[in-house]
Coordinates of C-alpha atoms in Angstrom, one line a residue:
Chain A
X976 CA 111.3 54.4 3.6
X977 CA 108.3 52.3 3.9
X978 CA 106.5 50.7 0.9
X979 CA 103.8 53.6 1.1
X980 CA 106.2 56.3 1.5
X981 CA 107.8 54.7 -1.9
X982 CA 104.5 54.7 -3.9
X983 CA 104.0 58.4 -2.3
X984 CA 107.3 59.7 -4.1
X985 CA 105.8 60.5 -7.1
X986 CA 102.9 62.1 -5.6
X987 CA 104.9 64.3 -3.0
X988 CA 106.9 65.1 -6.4
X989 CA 104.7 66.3 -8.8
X990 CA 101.2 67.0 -7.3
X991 CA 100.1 68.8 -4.2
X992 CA 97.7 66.6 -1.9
X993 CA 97.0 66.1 1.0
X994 CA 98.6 63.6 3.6
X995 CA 95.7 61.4 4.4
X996 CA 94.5 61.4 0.6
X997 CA 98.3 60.3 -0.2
X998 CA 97.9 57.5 2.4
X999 CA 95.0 56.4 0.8
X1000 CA 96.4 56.0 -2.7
X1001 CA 99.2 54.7 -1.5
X1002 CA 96.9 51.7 0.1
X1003 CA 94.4 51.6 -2.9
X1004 CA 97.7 50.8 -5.0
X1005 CA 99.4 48.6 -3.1
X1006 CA 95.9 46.2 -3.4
X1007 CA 95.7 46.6 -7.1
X1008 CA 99.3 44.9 -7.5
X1009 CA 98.0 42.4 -4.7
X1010 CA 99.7 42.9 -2.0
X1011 CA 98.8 42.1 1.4
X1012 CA 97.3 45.8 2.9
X1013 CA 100.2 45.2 5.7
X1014 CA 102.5 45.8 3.0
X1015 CA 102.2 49.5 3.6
X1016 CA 104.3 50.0 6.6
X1017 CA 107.0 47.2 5.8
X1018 CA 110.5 48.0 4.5
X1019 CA 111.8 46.7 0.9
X1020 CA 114.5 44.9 2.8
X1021 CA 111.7 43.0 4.8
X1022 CA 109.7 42.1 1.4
X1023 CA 110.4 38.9 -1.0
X1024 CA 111.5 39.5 -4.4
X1025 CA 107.9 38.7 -5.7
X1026 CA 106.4 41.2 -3.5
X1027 CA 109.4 43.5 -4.0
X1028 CA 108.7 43.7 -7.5
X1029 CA 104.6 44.2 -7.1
X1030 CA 105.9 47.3 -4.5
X1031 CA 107.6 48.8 -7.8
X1032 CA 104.9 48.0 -9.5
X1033 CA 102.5 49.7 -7.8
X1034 CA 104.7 53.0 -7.4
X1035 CA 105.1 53.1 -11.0
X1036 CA 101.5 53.2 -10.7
X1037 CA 101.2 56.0 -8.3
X1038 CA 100.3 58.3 -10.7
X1039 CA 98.2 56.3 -13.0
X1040 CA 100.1 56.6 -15.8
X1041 CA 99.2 55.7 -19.6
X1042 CA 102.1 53.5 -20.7
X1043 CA 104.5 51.2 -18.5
X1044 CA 107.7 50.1 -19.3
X1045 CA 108.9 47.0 -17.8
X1046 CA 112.5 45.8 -18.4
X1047 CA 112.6 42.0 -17.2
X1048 CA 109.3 41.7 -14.6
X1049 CA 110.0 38.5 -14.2
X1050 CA 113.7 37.5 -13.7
X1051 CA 114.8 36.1 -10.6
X1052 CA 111.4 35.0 -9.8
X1053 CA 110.3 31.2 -9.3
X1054 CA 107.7 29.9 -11.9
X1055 CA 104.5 30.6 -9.8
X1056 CA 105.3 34.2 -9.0
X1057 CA 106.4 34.9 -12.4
X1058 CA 102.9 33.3 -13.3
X1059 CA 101.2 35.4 -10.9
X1060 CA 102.9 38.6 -12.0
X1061 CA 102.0 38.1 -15.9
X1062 CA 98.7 37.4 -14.6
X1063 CA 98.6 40.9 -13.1
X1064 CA 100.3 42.5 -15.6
X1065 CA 97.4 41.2 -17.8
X1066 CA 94.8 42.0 -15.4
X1067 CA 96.1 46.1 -15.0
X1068 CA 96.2 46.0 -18.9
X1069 CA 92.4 45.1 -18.8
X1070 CA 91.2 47.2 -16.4
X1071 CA 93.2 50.0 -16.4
X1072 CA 93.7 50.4 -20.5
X1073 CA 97.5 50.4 -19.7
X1074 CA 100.2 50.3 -22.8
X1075 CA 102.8 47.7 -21.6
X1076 CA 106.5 48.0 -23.6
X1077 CA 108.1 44.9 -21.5
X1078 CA 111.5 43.3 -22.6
X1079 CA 111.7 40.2 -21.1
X1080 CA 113.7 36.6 -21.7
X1081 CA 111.0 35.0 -20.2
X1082 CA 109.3 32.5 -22.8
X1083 CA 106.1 31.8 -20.2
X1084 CA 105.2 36.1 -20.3
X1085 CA 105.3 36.0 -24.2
X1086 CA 102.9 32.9 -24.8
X1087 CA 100.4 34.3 -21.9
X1088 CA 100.9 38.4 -22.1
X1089 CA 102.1 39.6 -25.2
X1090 CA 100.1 41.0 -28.0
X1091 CA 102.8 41.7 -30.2
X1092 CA 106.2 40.5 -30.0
X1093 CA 109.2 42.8 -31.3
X1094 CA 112.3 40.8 -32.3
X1095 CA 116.2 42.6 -32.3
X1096 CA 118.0 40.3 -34.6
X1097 CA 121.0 41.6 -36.4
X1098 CA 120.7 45.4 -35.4
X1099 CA 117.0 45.1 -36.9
X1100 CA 113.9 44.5 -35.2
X1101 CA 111.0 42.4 -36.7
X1102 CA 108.0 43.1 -35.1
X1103 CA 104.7 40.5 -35.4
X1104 CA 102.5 38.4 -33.6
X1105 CA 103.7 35.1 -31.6
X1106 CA 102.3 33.3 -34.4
X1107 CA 104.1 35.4 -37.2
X1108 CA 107.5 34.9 -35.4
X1109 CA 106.8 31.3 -34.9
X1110 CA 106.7 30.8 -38.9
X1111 CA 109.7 32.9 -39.6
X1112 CA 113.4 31.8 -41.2
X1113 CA 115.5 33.6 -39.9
X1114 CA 117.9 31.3 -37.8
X1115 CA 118.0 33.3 -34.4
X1116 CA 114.5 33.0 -34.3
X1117 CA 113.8 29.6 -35.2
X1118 CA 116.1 28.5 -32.4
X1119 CA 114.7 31.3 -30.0
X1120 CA 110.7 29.9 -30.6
X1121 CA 111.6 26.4 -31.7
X1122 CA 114.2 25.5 -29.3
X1123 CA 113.9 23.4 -26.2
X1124 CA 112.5 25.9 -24.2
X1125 CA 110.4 27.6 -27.2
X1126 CA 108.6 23.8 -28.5
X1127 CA 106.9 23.2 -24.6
X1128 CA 105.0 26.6 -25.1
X1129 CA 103.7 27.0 -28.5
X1130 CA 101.6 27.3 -30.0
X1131 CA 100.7 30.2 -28.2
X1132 CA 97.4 29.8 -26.0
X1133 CA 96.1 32.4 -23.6
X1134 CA 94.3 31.0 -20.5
X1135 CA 91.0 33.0 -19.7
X1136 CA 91.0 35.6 -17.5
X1137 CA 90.4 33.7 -14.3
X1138 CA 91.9 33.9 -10.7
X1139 CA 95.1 32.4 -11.2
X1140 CA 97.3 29.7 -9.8
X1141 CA 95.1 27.8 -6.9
X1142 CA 96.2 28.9 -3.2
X1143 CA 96.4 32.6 -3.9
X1144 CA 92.9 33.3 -4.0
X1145 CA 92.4 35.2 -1.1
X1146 CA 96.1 37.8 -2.2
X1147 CA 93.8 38.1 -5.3
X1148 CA 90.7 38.8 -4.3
X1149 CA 92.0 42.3 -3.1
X1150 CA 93.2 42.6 -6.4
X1151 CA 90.2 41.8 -8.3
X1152 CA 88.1 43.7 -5.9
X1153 CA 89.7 47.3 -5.9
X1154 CA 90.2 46.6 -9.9
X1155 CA 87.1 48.3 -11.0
X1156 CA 87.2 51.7 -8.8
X1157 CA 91.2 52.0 -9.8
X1158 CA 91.3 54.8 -12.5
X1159 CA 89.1 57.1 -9.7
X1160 CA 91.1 57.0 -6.9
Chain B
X976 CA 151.2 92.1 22.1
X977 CA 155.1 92.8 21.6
X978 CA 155.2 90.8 24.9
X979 CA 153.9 88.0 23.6
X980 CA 156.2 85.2 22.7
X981 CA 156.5 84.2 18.9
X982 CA 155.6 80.4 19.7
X983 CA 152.2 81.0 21.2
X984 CA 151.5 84.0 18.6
X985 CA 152.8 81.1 15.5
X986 CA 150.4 78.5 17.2
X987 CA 147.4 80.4 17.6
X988 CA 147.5 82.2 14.5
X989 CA 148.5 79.5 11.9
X990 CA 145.8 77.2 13.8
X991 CA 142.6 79.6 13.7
X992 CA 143.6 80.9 10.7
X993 CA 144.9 78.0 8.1
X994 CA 145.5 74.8 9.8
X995 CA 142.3 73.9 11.8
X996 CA 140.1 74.4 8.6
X997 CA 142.8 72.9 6.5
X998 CA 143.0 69.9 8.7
X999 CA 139.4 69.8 8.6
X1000 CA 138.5 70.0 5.3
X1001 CA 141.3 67.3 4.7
X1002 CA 139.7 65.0 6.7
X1003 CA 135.9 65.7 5.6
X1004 CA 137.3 65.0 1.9
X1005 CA 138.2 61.5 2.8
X1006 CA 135.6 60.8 4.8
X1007 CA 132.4 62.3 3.5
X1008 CA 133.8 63.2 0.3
X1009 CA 134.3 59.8 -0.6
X1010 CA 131.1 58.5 1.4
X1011 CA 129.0 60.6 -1.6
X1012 CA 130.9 59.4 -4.5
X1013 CA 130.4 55.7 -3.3
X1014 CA 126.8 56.2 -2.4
X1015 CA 126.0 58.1 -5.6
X1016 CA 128.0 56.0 -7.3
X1017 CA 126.4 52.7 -6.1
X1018 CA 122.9 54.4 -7.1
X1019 CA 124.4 54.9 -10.3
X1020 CA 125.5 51.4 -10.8
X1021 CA 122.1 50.0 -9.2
X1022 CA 120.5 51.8 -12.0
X1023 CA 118.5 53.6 -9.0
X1024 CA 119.5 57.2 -10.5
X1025 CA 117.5 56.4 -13.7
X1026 CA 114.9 55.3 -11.8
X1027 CA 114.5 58.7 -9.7
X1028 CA 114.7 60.3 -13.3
X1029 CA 112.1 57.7 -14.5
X1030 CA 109.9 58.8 -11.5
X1031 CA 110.6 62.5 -12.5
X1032 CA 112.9 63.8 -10.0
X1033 CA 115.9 65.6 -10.8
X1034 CA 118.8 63.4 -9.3
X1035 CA 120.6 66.9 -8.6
X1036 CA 118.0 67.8 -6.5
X1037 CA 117.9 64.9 -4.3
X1038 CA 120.8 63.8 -4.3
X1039 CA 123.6 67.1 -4.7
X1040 CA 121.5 69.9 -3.1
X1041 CA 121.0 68.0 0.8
X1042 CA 124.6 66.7 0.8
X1043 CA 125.7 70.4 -0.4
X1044 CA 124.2 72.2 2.3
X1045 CA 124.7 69.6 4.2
X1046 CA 128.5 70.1 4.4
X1047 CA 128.5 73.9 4.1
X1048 CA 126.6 73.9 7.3
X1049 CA 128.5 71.6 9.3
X1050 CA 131.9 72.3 8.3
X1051 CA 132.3 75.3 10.2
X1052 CA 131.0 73.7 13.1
X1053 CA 133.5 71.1 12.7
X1054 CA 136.2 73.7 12.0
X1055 CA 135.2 75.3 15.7
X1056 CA 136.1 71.6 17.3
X1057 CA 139.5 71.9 15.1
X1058 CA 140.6 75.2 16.1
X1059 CA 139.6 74.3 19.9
X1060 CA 141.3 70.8 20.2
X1061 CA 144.3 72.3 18.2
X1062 CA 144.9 75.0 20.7
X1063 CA 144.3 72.3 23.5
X1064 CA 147.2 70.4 21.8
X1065 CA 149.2 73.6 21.5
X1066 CA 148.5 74.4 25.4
X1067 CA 149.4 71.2 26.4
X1068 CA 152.8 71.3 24.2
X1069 CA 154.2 74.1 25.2
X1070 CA 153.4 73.5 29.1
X1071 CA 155.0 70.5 28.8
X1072 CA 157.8 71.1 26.7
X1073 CA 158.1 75.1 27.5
X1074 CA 156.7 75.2 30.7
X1075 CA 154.4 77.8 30.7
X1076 CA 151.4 77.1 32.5
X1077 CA 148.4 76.6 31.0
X1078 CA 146.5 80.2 32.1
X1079 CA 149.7 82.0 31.1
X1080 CA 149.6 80.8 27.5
X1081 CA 145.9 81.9 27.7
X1082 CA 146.5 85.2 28.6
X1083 CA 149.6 85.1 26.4
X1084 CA 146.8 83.3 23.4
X1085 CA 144.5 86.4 23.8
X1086 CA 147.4 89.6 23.7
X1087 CA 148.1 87.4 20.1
X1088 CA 144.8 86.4 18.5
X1089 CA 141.9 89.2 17.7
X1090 CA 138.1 87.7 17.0
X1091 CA 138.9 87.8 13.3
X1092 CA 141.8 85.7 13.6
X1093 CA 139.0 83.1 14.1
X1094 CA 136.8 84.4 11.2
X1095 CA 139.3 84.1 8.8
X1096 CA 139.6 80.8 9.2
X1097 CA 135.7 79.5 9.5
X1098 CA 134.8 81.8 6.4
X1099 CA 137.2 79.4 4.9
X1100 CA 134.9 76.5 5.4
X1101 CA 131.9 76.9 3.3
X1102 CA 133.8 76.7 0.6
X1103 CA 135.8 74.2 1.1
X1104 CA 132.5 71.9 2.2
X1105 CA 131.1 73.3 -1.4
X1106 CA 134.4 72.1 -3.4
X1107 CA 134.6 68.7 -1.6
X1108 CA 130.2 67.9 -1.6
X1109 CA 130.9 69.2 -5.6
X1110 CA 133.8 66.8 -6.3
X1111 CA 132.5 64.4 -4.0
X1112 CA 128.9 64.0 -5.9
X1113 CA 130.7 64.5 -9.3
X1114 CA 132.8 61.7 -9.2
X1115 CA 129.9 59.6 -7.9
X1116 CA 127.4 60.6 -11.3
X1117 CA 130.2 59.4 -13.6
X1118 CA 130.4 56.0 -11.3
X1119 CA 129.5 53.8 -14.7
X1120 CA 128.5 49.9 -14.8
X1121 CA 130.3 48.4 -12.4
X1122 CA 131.6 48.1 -8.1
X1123 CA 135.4 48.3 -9.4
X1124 CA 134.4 52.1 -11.3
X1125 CA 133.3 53.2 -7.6
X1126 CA 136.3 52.0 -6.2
X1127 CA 138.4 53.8 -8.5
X1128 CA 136.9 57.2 -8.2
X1129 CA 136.6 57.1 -5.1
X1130 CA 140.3 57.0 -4.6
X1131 CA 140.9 59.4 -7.7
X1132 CA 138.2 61.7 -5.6
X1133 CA 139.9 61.5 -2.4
X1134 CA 143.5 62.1 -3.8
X1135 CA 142.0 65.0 -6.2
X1136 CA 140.1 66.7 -3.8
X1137 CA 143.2 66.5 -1.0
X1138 CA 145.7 68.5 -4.3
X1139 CA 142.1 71.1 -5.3
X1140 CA 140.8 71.4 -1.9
X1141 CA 141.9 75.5 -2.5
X1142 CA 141.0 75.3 -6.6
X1143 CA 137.6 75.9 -6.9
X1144 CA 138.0 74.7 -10.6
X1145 CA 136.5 71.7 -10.8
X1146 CA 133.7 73.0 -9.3
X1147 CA 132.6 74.8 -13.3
X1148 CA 132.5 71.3 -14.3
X1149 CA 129.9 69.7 -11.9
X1150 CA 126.7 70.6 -14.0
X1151 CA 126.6 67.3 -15.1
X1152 CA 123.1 66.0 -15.8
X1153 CA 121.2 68.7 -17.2
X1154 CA 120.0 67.3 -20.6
X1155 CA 119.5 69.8 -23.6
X1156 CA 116.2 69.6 -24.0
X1157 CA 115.0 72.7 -25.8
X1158 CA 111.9 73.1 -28.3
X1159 CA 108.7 72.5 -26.9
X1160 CA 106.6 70.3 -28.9
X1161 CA 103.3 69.2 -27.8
X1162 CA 101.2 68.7 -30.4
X1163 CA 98.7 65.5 -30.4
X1164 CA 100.0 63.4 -32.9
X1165 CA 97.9 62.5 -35.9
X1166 CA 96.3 59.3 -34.8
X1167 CA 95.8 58.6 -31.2
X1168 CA 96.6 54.6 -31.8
X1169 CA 100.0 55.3 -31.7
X1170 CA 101.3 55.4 -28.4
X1171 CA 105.1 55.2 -29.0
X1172 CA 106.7 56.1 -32.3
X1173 CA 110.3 55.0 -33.3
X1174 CA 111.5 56.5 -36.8
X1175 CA 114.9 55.0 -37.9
X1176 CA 116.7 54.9 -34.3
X1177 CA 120.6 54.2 -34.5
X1178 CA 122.4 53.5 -31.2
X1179 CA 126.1 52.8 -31.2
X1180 CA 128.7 52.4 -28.7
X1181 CA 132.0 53.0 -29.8
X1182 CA 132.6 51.2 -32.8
X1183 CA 129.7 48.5 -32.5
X1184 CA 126.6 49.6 -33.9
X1185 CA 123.5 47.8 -31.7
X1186 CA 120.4 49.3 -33.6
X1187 CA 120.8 50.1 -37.2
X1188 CA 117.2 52.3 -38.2
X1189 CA 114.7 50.8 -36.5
X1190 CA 111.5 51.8 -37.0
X1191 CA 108.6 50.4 -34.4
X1192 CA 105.5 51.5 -33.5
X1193 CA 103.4 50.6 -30.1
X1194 CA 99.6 50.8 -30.3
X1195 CA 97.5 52.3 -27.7
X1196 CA 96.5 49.2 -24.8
X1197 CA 98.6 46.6 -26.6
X1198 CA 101.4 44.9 -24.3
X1199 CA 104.9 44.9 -26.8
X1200 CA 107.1 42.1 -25.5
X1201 CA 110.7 42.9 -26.9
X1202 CA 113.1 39.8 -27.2
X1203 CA 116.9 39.5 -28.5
X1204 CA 120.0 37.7 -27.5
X1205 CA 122.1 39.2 -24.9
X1206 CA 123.8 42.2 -26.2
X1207 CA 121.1 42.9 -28.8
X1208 CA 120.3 46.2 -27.1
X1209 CA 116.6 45.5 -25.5
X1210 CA 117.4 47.4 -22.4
X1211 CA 119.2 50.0 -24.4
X1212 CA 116.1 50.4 -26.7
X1213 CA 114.0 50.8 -23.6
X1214 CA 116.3 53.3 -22.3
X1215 CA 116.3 55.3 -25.7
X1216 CA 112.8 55.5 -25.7
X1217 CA 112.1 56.8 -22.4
X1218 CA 114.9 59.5 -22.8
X1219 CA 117.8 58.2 -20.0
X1220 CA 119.8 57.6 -23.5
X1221 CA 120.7 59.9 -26.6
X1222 CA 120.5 58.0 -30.1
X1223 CA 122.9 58.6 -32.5
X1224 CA 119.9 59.4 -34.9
X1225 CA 116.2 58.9 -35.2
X1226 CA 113.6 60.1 -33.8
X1227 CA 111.3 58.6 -30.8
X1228 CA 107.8 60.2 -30.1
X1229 CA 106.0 59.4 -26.9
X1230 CA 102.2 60.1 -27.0
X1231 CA 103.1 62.7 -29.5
X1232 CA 105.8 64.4 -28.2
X1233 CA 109.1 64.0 -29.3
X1234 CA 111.3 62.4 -26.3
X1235 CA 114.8 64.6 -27.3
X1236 CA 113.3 67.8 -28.5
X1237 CA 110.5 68.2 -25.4
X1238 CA 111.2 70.9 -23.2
X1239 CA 111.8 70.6 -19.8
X1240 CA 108.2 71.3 -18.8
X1241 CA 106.9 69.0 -21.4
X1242 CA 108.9 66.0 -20.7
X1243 CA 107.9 66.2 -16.8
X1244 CA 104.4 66.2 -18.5
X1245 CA 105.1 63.3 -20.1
X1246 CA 107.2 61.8 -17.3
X1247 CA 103.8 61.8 -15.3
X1248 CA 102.5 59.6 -17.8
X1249 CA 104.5 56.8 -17.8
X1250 CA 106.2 54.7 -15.7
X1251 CA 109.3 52.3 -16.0
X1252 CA 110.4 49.3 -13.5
X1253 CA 113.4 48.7 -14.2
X1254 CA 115.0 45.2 -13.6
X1255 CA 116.4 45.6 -10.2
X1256 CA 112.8 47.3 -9.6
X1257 CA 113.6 50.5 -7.3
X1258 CA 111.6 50.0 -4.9
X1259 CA 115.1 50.3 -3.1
X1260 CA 115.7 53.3 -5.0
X1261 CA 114.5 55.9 -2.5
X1262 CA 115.5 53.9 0.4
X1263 CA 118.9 55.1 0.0
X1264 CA 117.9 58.6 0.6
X1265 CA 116.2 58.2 3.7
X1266 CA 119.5 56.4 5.1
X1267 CA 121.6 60.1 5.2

């Protein structure tokens, strides 16, 4: 199945609509995650794993739901594209209103996404901002934040929302253009 | 008919009536029997059967009901092909060992055999194609965590399916996923802000415990990173709260409704509303249907 017969699953599923309006909410999707409109009739097997993972995305989106769970976005995916997908995740949250319950290992989408951070040490969970968790004793967690690969990111900053990494401006623009008209289509 | 000779009467009769559906079925078992349980079974493993439940289908659905009728209609086509190469064979056999020629043993084949010696055996078939796509499908949903699981039932299919290909017993056992979900609650919750509600959750398996009353709250249009060591039960706590597991106690409300009491019509309401992408994000997932 092609990308847009993916992201028309959902649709086919639970609502009854028409073919070309499908077609078209398939494409409007697949330019809100920022994918190239192309996308649409490609196979999963022909996609990157950055791209493959934007093509989830943008089914889960399919039926514009309220709250999206995310387990690991980001693994397997080199530095820029992780960057680029916390950057979208970011931007749907803004424009879209979305609630985003992510679990991730990925230091880089906590510092720049996360509003709260929920902590499972012990069989417990703590749940506080970045900066809360950054002050806390409890030994998992000072080596989690303050270890080698916690100390480069804190303390927590969040870069504007701006386009992102240079190069990718033209993947974006799709992106930032089809943003405002989402929740109507 | 008292003309006829026992030989030709044996062969035609044992093969349109038990052995060419027998033979059949045998075969189908291992072949397409096993073929579901590893391709269910692989879903299973790729995590791509919670993500058709995520997405709100009903894994029975798309995955049990095609390959079902699937088999019950071409099994007693390929039953036909069995009963007609098996008399073949049995022509051939007996000119060259008897030497009857080949129109005598048909003429001798028709004075034995009636129309319904034929029927009896392709009735046969639909049932047999249920009891193997059942097995077949049932094995493949208890496929759990990893490639060596499919492996083994597989084989345990193959060789239980060959021994209850005429027990329709196991077939009682193959409701598998249905999940309890009874009392319909669908009452707003008391303040909207609260998107996700987690009241003392306790997950164990076997012996270890993993969450021990946790209590956690997401707020409308925030984004809740969750963080833990491996083995701390992040994924499991995802799972819990969008229904794919059970808790051992607690209770987990989704935009007001309660995830484990919802009815079935509420929690495809609710499925609609949310959406999970799961670490090996299925965009694969629905792939694998298309390929059968």
């Amino acid at each position: 199945m092609t990308v847009a017969q993916n992201i028309e699953v959902p649709l086919r599923e639970h609502l009854r609509m028409p073919e070309p309006l499908m077609d078209e909410i398939a494409a409007c999707k697949i330019a809100i995650v920022g994918l190239p409109e192309a996308t649409a009739d490609k196979f999963p097997a022909q996609l990157s794993g950055g791209m493959r993972k934007r093509a989830g995305l943008a089914r889960s989106l399919a039926l514009d739901p309220e709250i999206l769970f995310l387990d690991e976005p980001t693994a397997g995916l080199d530095p820029i594209a992780a960057a680029d997908f916390d950057q979208l995740i970011r931007d749907l949250k803004a424009s879209l209103g979305l609630t985003v319950f992510l679990v991730t290992h990925d230091l880089d989408t906590l510092f720049a996404i996360c509003d709260r951070v929920a902590v499972l040490v012990d069989t417990q969970i703590r749940i506080g901002t970045l900066a809360e968790h950054l002050e806390d004793d409890h030994p998992w967690i000072r080596a989690y934040f303050h270890g080698p690969r916690g100390r480069r990111r804190s303390p927590p900053r969040r870069p504007p929302l701006s386009p992102p990494l240079g190069g990718r401006g033209t993947r974006w623009k799709h992106g930032h253009i089809m943003l405002p008209s989402a929740p109507s289509c | 008919m008292t003309t006829v000779p026992s030989h030709t009467a044996l062969l035609g009769v044992a093969i349109l009536r038990e052995l060419g559906v027998l033979l059949a079925a045998i075969i189908i078992a291992g072949r397409s029997g096993s073929a579901f349980t590893a391709q269910i079974g692989t879903m299973q493993v790729n995590q791509e059967i919670d993500a058709l439940r995520t997405l709100g289908l009903d894994p029975v659905e798309v995955l049990v009901l095609p390959r079902l009728f699937g088999l019950i209609l071409t099994l007693p086509l390929l039953v036909f092909f069995a009963d007609a190469m098996g008399l073949i064979g049995g022509g051939l056999m007996t000119w060259a060992s008897l030497g009857i020629s080949i129109p005598r043993f048909l003429e001798q084949l028709r004075g034995a055999i009636t129309e319904w010696t034929l029927w009896v055996g392709v009735i046969k078939a639909p049932f047999f194609a249920a009891i193997i796509a059942m097995i077949g499908c049932y094995e493949g949903f208890n496929v759990t965590g990893s490639a060596d699981s499919v492996g083994r039932l597989t084989t345990s299919r193959s060789s239980k399916q060959s021994l209850s290909s005429s027990s329709p017993m196991r077939h009682s056992r193959s409701c598998f996923v249905s999940e309890d979900l009874t009392v319909a609650r669908y009452d707003d919750s008391d303040d909207d802000d609260i998107v996700i509600r987690v009241r003392g959750l306790v997950t164990r398996f076997g012996a270890q415990t993993v969450h021990d009353g946790l209590d956690l709250d997401v707020r409308r249009g925030e984004v809740l990173g969750v963080v833990g060591g491996s083995g701390t039960g992040k994924s499991v706590l995802l799972r819990t709260v969008i229904g794919l597991k059970r808790p051992e106690a607690g209770s987990i409300e989704v935009l007001g409704t309660d995830v484990q009491e919802a009815s079935e019509a509420a929690a495809r309401a609710l499925e609609q509303r949310w959406e999970s992408c799961s670490r090996r994000c299925a965009v694969q997932l629905v792939d694998r249907r298309a390929e059968h």
